[in-house]
C-alpha cells in the first residue's frame, strides 16, 4: 500500500530529475538550484516527511498558517521562506520565524522586518520581489523594476537584514519564457551594482524549466511536490 511518504518521495524524485535536466540543458550544476517546497495548505506532518526525505527549505505564503507550522516543526532545522504578500503590520511577526523573506516589494516593509529580526536576535535573508506584469496591471504583486534600487538601499541600511537577491512570479495566463527573460535582464542590471546578491527565486511547478534557463537559484514548488492543494487559492 502506498503511503503519503511514498507519494512525497516519488514526487520529489521526479522534481529533482526535472531540476537536474533543466540545469544540464542550461550548462549549470543542479547543486546551484535550491528546491523550496511550498507547503501552504498542507499539514505539518507533510513538512516532517519532507524533512526526512532531504528537503531543507520550505515556503509558506500566509502569516498565521506559516507561524503555526514553523512552531510545530521547530525541531527540524528547516529554512522557512515567506513567499506571500506581506502587510506592514505583520512584517515584524513574520521576521520572528522566517529565515528568508522573499516578498519584499516596498520600502515600508524594511523597518518592521528589521525590528522583528532584532527581537528574535536572528538575521533575516531578504529577496526583493519584482513584478513581471505590465505596469498598471490589476492584482500586481511585486515592485516596479524601477523601484528595486531604492528598496535595496533601504535593506542595506537595516542591521539585521541581509539582501540576497530577487524573486518573481510569472504573470498568470502568459508564456513564462519571455517574462523570465525580462527577469534575467532586470537581474543582470541589479547584479552590476550588487554583485553579492546572487539569489534568484523564480519558477513554480509548471514552469521551473524556463526559470532555471533564466538563471533561477531557487525554485518554489508546491503542486509538483505535495499534489493538488486541499483548498483552492
Ligand atoms: C503557491 C506558490 C508557489 C507554488 O506554486 P505551484 O504551482 O503549486 O508549484 C510558488 N510561489 C508562490 C509565490 C506561491 O504563492
Short mmCIF file of N, CA, C and O and ligand atoms in Angstrom, two decimals, residues 38 40 61 83-84 167 169 203-206 220-224 229 233, ligand 1:
data_model
loop_
_atom_site.label_atom_id
_atom_site.label_comp_id
_atom_site.label_asym_id
_atom_site.label_seq_id
_atom_site.Cartn_x
_atom_site.Cartn_y
_atom_site.Cartn_z
N UNK A 38 6.82 24.26 -1.32
CA UNK A 38 5.77 25.18 -0.85
C UNK A 38 4.66 24.37 -0.22
O UNK A 38 3.89 23.69 -0.89
N UNK A 40 2.13 25.37 1.81
CA UNK A 40 0.90 26.06 2.17
C UNK A 40 -0.31 25.14 1.98
O UNK A 40 -0.38 24.41 0.99
N UNK A 61 2.92 31.08 2.43
CA UNK A 61 2.52 32.40 1.96
C UNK A 61 1.48 33.12 2.82
O UNK A 61 1.04 34.20 2.47
N UNK A 83 6.81 33.64 1.31
CA UNK A 83 6.74 33.96 -0.11
C UNK A 83 5.47 34.70 -0.48
O UNK A 83 5.21 34.91 -1.66
N UNK A 84 4.66 35.09 0.50
CA UNK A 84 3.36 35.68 0.20
C UNK A 84 3.33 37.18 0.31
O UNK A 84 4.29 37.81 0.78
N UNK A 167 13.23 37.99 -6.37
CA UNK A 167 12.22 36.95 -6.52
C UNK A 167 11.16 37.46 -7.49
O UNK A 167 10.94 38.68 -7.58
N UNK A 169 7.30 36.14 -9.71
CA UNK A 169 6.26 35.19 -10.10
C UNK A 169 5.91 35.50 -11.55
O UNK A 169 5.68 36.66 -11.89
N UNK A 203 10.22 30.35 -10.70
CA UNK A 203 9.89 29.02 -11.14
C UNK A 203 8.98 28.34 -10.14
O UNK A 203 9.26 28.32 -8.94
N UNK A 204 7.86 27.83 -10.65
CA UNK A 204 6.89 27.10 -9.86
C UNK A 204 6.72 25.74 -10.56
O UNK A 204 7.45 25.40 -11.48
N UNK A 205 5.74 24.96 -10.12
CA UNK A 205 5.62 23.59 -10.64
C UNK A 205 5.50 23.54 -12.16
O UNK A 205 6.04 22.65 -12.80
N UNK A 206 4.79 24.50 -12.73
CA UNK A 206 4.53 24.43 -14.17
C UNK A 206 5.62 25.00 -15.05
O UNK A 206 5.62 24.78 -16.27
N UNK A 220 10.32 27.41 -6.39
CA UNK A 220 9.30 27.25 -5.34
C UNK A 220 8.23 26.29 -5.85
O UNK A 220 7.40 26.66 -6.67
N UNK A 221 8.25 25.05 -5.34
CA UNK A 221 7.39 24.02 -5.90
C UNK A 221 6.37 23.53 -4.89
O UNK A 221 6.72 22.97 -3.86
N UNK A 222 5.10 23.76 -5.22
CA UNK A 222 4.01 23.29 -4.37
C UNK A 222 3.41 22.02 -4.95
O UNK A 222 3.74 20.90 -4.54
N UNK A 223 2.53 22.20 -5.94
CA UNK A 223 1.77 21.10 -6.52
C UNK A 223 2.64 19.91 -6.95
O UNK A 223 2.26 18.76 -6.71
N UNK A 224 3.76 20.17 -7.57
CA UNK A 224 4.59 19.08 -8.09
C UNK A 224 5.18 18.22 -6.98
O UNK A 224 5.53 17.06 -7.20
N UNK A 229 -3.51 21.30 -4.05
CA UNK A 229 -3.78 21.84 -2.72
C UNK A 229 -5.20 21.52 -2.24
O UNK A 229 -6.13 21.54 -3.03
N UNK A 233 -6.83 28.37 -3.99
CA UNK A 233 -6.31 29.68 -3.58
C UNK A 233 -7.14 30.76 -4.21
O UNK A 233 -6.81 31.47 -5.03
C1 LIG B 1 1.80 28.74 -4.11
C2 LIG B 1 3.03 29.41 -4.61
C3 LIG B 1 4.01 28.68 -5.33
C4 LIG B 1 3.87 27.20 -5.68
O1 LIG B 1 3.03 27.05 -6.78
P1 LIG B 1 2.85 25.63 -7.51
O2 LIG B 1 2.32 25.98 -8.84
O3 LIG B 1 1.90 24.83 -6.70
O4 LIG B 1 4.20 24.99 -7.60
C5 LIG B 1 5.15 29.36 -5.73
N1 LIG B 1 5.32 30.67 -5.46
C6 LIG B 1 4.41 31.40 -4.79
C7 LIG B 1 4.67 32.85 -4.55
C8 LIG B 1 3.24 30.79 -4.35
O5 LIG B 1 2.32 31.52 -3.68
#
